[in-house]
Amino acid sequence: MLAANLPNMARDVREGRIGGKGTIIGKPHRQPMKLCPICKGMWSFQTVFKAEKMEEVVCTECLEHLSQGETACLYDDPHTDQHHFAFITLKGQPDLAGQMVKVPLHVMDELHKRMSKKLHEKPQAPENPS
Ligand SMILES: [Zn+2]
């Protein structure tokens, strides 16, 4: 996440103005103040003068999944800085219901495979509904 933010921060500095006394005045910009640790959704935008730390709050959409007893599986790829997540229902592991768990890459791959398989298994809409 940090590496991904660096180009933005560098740009913010360039766009900053030099004030009368030689101090850099940040350009006001809007940034999200809340960040969902599961889907990385951002909201609650505010106008700030410097990059503020975002508060990690599970968004309503993800909360809905968790409250239904699903488990959020998270994987952060250290090479691409990409964040992956998947909701699953773990039978026989009630202690993991509604929890966030970090999973290794091969587990996340497997989850994504299963999810896309599910999509393919969806019945096709009839071409001519009438
Ligand atoms: Zn979310």
Coordinates of N, CA and C and ligand atoms in Angstrom, one line a residue:
M1 N 0.8 -1.2 0.0 CA 0.0 0.0 0.0 C 0.9 1.3 0.0
L2 N 1.9 1.2 0.8 CA 2.7 2.4 1.0 C 3.4 2.7 -0.4
A3 N 4.0 1.7 -1.0 CA 4.7 1.9 -2.2 C 3.7 2.5 -3.3
A4 N 2.5 2.1 -3.3 CA 1.5 2.5 -4.2 C 1.2 4.0 -4.0
N5 N 1.3 4.5 -2.8 CA 1.0 5.8 -2.4 C 2.1 6.8 -2.8
L6 N 3.3 6.3 -2.9 CA 4.4 7.1 -3.0 C 4.3 8.1 -4.2
P7 N 4.0 7.6 -5.4 CA 3.9 8.6 -6.5 C 2.9 9.7 -6.3
N8 N 1.8 9.4 -5.6 CA 0.8 10.5 -5.3 C 1.5 11.5 -4.3
M9 N 2.2 11.0 -3.3 CA 2.8 11.9 -2.3 C 3.8 12.8 -3.0
A10 N 4.6 12.2 -3.9 CA 5.6 13.0 -4.6 C 4.9 14.1 -5.5
R11 N 3.7 13.8 -6.1 CA 3.0 14.7 -6.9 C 2.4 15.8 -6.0
D12 N 1.9 15.4 -4.8 CA 1.4 16.4 -3.9 C 2.4 17.5 -3.5
V13 N 3.6 17.0 -3.3 CA 4.7 17.9 -2.9 C 5.0 18.8 -4.0
R14 N 5.1 18.3 -5.2 CA 5.4 19.2 -6.4 C 4.3 20.2 -6.6
E15 N 3.0 19.9 -6.3 CA 1.9 20.8 -6.5 C 1.8 21.8 -5.4
G16 N 2.5 21.5 -4.3 CA 2.5 22.4 -3.1 C 3.1 23.8 -3.5
R17 N 2.6 24.8 -2.9 CA 3.1 26.2 -3.2 C 4.1 26.6 -2.2
I18 N 5.1 27.4 -2.5 CA 6.0 27.9 -1.6 C 5.4 29.2 -1.0
G19 N 5.2 29.2 0.3 CA 4.6 30.4 0.9 C 5.6 31.6 1.0
G20 N 5.1 32.7 1.5 CA 5.9 33.9 1.6 C 7.1 33.8 2.5
K21 N 7.0 32.9 3.5 CA 8.2 32.8 4.4 C 9.0 31.5 4.0
G22 N 8.8 31.0 2.9 CA 9.6 29.8 2.4 C 9.0 28.5 2.9
T23 N 7.8 28.5 3.5 CA 7.2 27.3 4.0 C 6.4 26.7 2.9
I24 N 6.3 25.4 2.8 CA 5.5 24.8 1.7 C 4.1 24.7 2.2
I25 N 3.2 25.3 1.5 CA 1.8 25.2 1.9 C 1.2 24.1 1.0
G26 N 0.7 23.0 1.6 CA 0.1 22.0 0.9 C -1.2 22.4 0.1
K27 N -1.4 21.9 -1.0 CA -2.6 22.2 -1.8 C -3.7 21.4 -1.2
P28 N -4.9 22.1 -0.9 CA -6.0 21.3 -0.3 C -6.5 20.3 -1.3
H29 N -6.7 19.1 -0.9 CA -7.3 18.0 -1.8 C -8.2 17.2 -1.0
R30 N -9.0 16.5 -1.7 CA -10.0 15.6 -1.0 C -9.4 14.2 -0.9
Q31 N -9.5 13.6 0.2 CA -9.1 12.2 0.4 C -10.1 11.5 1.3
P32 N -10.1 10.1 1.0 CA -11.0 9.3 1.9 C -10.4 9.2 3.3
M33 N -11.3 9.2 4.3 CA -10.8 9.0 5.6 C -11.0 7.6 6.2
K34 N -11.8 6.9 5.5 CA -12.1 5.5 5.9 C -11.7 4.5 4.8
L35 N -11.2 3.4 5.3 CA -10.7 2.4 4.4 C -11.1 1.0 4.9
C36 N -11.8 0.3 4.0 CA -12.2 -1.0 4.4 C -11.0 -2.0 4.3
P37 N -10.6 -2.7 5.4 CA -9.5 -3.6 5.3 C -9.8 -4.8 4.4
I38 N -11.0 -5.1 4.1 CA -11.3 -6.3 3.3 C -11.4 -6.0 1.8
C39 N -12.3 -5.1 1.4 CA -12.4 -4.8 0.0 C -11.6 -3.6 -0.5
K40 N -11.0 -2.9 0.5 CA -10.2 -1.7 0.2 C -11.0 -0.6 -0.3
G41 N -12.3 -0.7 -0.1 CA -13.2 0.4 -0.5 C -12.9 1.6 0.4
M42 N -13.0 2.8 -0.2 CA -12.7 4.0 0.5 C -13.9 5.0 0.5
W43 N -14.1 5.6 1.6 CA -15.2 6.6 1.6 C -15.0 7.6 2.7
S44 N -16.0 8.4 2.9 CA -15.9 9.5 3.9 C -14.9 10.5 3.5
F45 N -15.0 11.1 2.3 CA -14.1 12.0 1.7 C -14.1 13.4 2.5
Q46 N -12.9 13.9 2.7 CA -12.7 15.2 3.4 C -11.6 16.0 2.7
T47 N -11.8 17.3 2.8 CA -10.7 18.1 2.3 C -9.6 18.3 3.3
V48 N -8.4 17.9 2.9 CA -7.2 18.0 3.8 C -6.1 18.7 3.1
F49 N -5.1 19.2 3.9 CA -4.0 19.9 3.4 C -2.8 19.0 3.3
K50 N -2.8 17.9 4.0 CA -1.7 17.0 3.9 C -2.3 15.6 4.0
A51 N -1.6 14.6 3.5 CA -2.1 13.2 3.5 C -2.4 12.8 5.0
E52 N -3.7 12.5 5.2 CA -4.0 12.0 6.6 C -4.1 10.5 6.6
K53 N -3.9 10.0 7.8 CA -4.0 8.5 7.9 C -5.5 8.1 7.9
M54 N -5.7 7.1 7.1 CA -7.1 6.6 7.0 C -7.4 5.6 8.1
E55 N -8.7 5.7 8.5 CA -9.1 4.8 9.6 C -9.6 3.5 9.0
E56 N -9.2 2.4 9.5 CA -9.6 1.1 8.9 C -11.0 0.7 9.5
V57 N -12.0 0.7 8.7 CA -13.4 0.4 9.1 C -14.0 -0.6 8.1
V58 N -14.5 -1.6 8.5 CA -15.2 -2.6 7.6 C -16.4 -1.9 7.0
C59 N -16.5 -1.9 5.7 CA -17.7 -1.2 5.1 C -19.0 -2.0 5.2
T60 N -20.1 -1.4 5.0 CA -21.4 -2.0 5.3 C -21.6 -3.3 4.4
E61 N -21.0 -3.2 3.2 CA -21.2 -4.4 2.3 C -20.4 -5.6 2.9
C62 N -19.2 -5.4 3.3 CA -18.4 -6.5 3.9 C -19.0 -6.9 5.2
L63 N -19.5 -6.0 6.0 CA -20.0 -6.3 7.3 C -21.2 -7.2 7.1
E64 N -22.0 -7.0 6.0 CA -23.1 -7.8 5.7 C -22.7 -9.3 5.6
H65 N -21.6 -9.5 4.8 CA -21.1 -10.9 4.7 C -20.6 -11.5 6.0
L66 N -19.9 -10.6 6.8 CA -19.4 -11.1 8.1 C -20.5 -11.5 9.0
S67 N -21.6 -10.7 9.0 CA -22.7 -10.9 9.9 C -23.5 -12.1 9.6
Q68 N -23.3 -12.5 8.3 CA -24.0 -13.8 7.9 C -23.1 -15.0 8.2
G69 N -22.0 -14.8 8.9 CA -21.2 -15.9 9.4 C -20.1 -16.3 8.3
E70 N -19.9 -15.5 7.3 CA -18.9 -15.8 6.3 C -17.5 -15.3 6.9
T71 N -16.5 -15.9 6.3 CA -15.1 -15.6 6.7 C -14.5 -14.8 5.5
A72 N -13.9 -13.7 5.9 CA -13.2 -12.9 4.8 C -11.7 -13.4 4.8
C73 N -11.3 -13.9 3.6 CA -10.0 -14.4 3.4 C -9.2 -13.3 2.7
L74 N -8.1 -12.9 3.2 CA -7.3 -11.8 2.6 C -5.9 -12.2 2.2
Y75 N -5.5 -11.7 1.1 CA -4.1 -12.0 0.7 C -3.5 -10.7 0.1
D76 N -2.4 -10.3 0.5 CA -1.7 -9.1 0.0 C -0.4 -9.6 -0.8
D77 N -0.4 -9.4 -2.1 CA 0.7 -9.8 -2.9 C 1.9 -8.8 -2.7
P78 N 3.0 -9.3 -2.1 CA 4.1 -8.4 -1.8 C 4.8 -8.0 -3.1
H79 N 4.6 -8.7 -4.2 CA 5.4 -8.4 -5.4 C 4.6 -7.3 -6.2
T80 N 3.3 -7.4 -6.3 CA 2.6 -6.5 -7.1 C 1.8 -5.5 -6.3
D81 N 1.8 -5.7 -4.9 CA 1.1 -4.8 -4.0 C -0.4 -4.9 -4.2
Q82 N -0.8 -6.0 -4.8 CA -2.2 -6.1 -5.0 C -2.9 -6.8 -3.8
H83 N -4.1 -6.4 -3.6 CA -4.9 -7.0 -2.4 C -6.0 -7.9 -3.0
H84 N -6.0 -9.1 -2.5 CA -7.1 -10.0 -2.9 C -7.9 -10.4 -1.7
F85 N -9.2 -10.6 -2.0 CA -10.1 -11.0 -0.9 C -11.2 -11.9 -1.4
A86 N -11.7 -12.7 -0.5 CA -12.8 -13.6 -0.9 C -13.6 -14.0 0.3
F87 N -14.9 -14.0 0.2 CA -15.7 -14.4 1.3 C -16.1 -15.9 1.2
I88 N -15.9 -16.7 2.2 CA -16.3 -18.1 2.2 C -17.0 -18.5 3.4
T89 N -17.8 -19.5 3.3 CA -18.5 -20.1 4.5 C -17.7 -21.3 4.9
L90 N -17.1 -21.3 6.1 CA -16.3 -22.4 6.6 C -17.2 -23.3 7.4
K91 N -17.6 -24.4 6.9 CA -18.4 -25.3 7.8 C -17.5 -26.0 8.8
G92 N -18.1 -26.1 10.0 CA -17.3 -26.8 11.1 C -16.3 -26.0 11.7
Q93 N -16.2 -24.7 11.4 CA -15.2 -23.8 12.0 C -15.9 -22.5 12.5
P94 N -16.8 -22.7 13.5 CA -17.6 -21.6 13.9 C -16.7 -20.4 14.5
D95 N -15.5 -20.7 15.0 CA -14.7 -19.7 15.5 C -14.2 -18.7 14.4
L96 N -14.3 -19.2 13.2 CA -13.8 -18.3 12.1 C -14.9 -17.5 11.4
A97 N -16.2 -17.8 11.8 CA -17.3 -17.1 11.2 C -17.2 -15.7 11.6
G98 N -17.4 -14.8 10.6 CA -17.4 -13.4 10.8 C -16.0 -12.8 11.1
Q99 N -15.0 -13.6 10.8 CA -13.6 -13.1 11.1 C -12.9 -12.8 9.8
M100 N -11.8 -12.1 9.9 CA -10.9 -11.8 8.8 C -9.7 -12.7 9.0
V101 N -9.3 -13.4 8.0 CA -8.1 -14.3 8.1 C -7.2 -14.0 6.9
K102 N -5.9 -13.9 7.1 CA -4.9 -13.8 6.1 C -4.6 -15.3 5.6
V103 N -4.6 -15.5 4.3 CA -4.4 -16.8 3.8 C -3.2 -16.7 2.8
P104 N -2.5 -17.8 2.7 CA -1.4 -17.9 1.7 C -1.9 -17.8 0.3
L105 N -1.0 -17.5 -0.7 CA -1.3 -17.3 -2.1 C -2.1 -18.5 -2.7
H106 N -1.6 -19.7 -2.4 CA -2.2 -20.9 -3.0 C -3.7 -21.1 -2.6
V107 N -4.0 -20.7 -1.3 CA -5.3 -20.8 -0.9 C -6.2 -19.7 -1.6
M108 N -5.7 -18.5 -1.7 CA -6.4 -17.5 -2.4 C -6.7 -17.9 -3.9
D109 N -5.7 -18.5 -4.5 CA -5.8 -18.9 -5.9 C -7.0 -19.9 -6.0
E110 N -7.0 -20.9 -5.1 CA -8.0 -21.9 -5.0 C -9.4 -21.3 -4.9
L111 N -9.5 -20.3 -4.0 CA -10.8 -19.6 -3.7 C -11.2 -18.9 -5.0
H112 N -10.3 -18.2 -5.7 CA -10.7 -17.5 -6.9 C -11.2 -18.5 -8.0
K113 N -10.5 -19.6 -8.0 CA -10.8 -20.6 -9.0 C -12.2 -21.1 -8.8
R114 N -12.5 -21.4 -7.5 CA -13.8 -21.9 -7.1 C -14.9 -20.9 -7.5
M115 N -14.6 -19.6 -7.1 CA -15.6 -18.6 -7.4 C -15.9 -18.4 -8.8
S116 N -14.8 -18.5 -9.7 CA -15.1 -18.3 -11.1 C -15.8 -19.5 -11.7
K117 N -15.5 -20.7 -11.1 CA -16.2 -21.9 -11.5 C -17.7 -21.7 -11.3
K118 N -18.0 -21.2 -10.1 CA -19.4 -21.0 -9.7 C -20.1 -20.1 -10.7
L119 N -19.4 -19.0 -11.1 CA -19.9 -18.1 -12.1 C -20.3 -18.8 -13.4
H120 N -19.4 -19.7 -13.8 CA -19.6 -20.4 -15.1 C -20.8 -21.4 -15.0
E121 N -21.0 -21.8 -13.7 CA -22.0 -22.8 -13.6 C -23.4 -22.2 -13.5
K122 N -23.5 -20.9 -13.4 CA -24.8 -20.2 -13.4 C -25.6 -20.5 -14.7
P123 N -26.8 -20.8 -14.5 CA -27.6 -21.2 -15.7 C -27.7 -20.0 -16.6
Q124 N -27.6 -20.2 -17.9 CA -27.7 -19.2 -18.9 C -29.1 -18.7 -19.0
A125 N -29.2 -17.4 -19.2 CA -30.5 -16.8 -19.5 C -31.0 -17.3 -20.8
P126 N -32.3 -17.7 -20.9 CA -32.8 -18.1 -22.2 C -32.7 -17.0 -23.2
E127 N -32.4 -17.4 -24.4 CA -32.1 -16.4 -25.5 C -33.4 -15.8 -25.9
N128 N -34.5 -16.5 -25.8 CA -35.8 -16.0 -26.2 C -36.8 -16.2 -25.0
P129 N -36.9 -15.3 -24.1 CA -37.7 -15.5 -22.9 C -39.2 -15.7 -23.2
S130 N -39.7 -15.4 -24.3 CA -41.2 -15.5 -24.6 C -41.6 -16.9 -25.0
Ligands
ZN1 ZN -15.5 -3.6 2.3

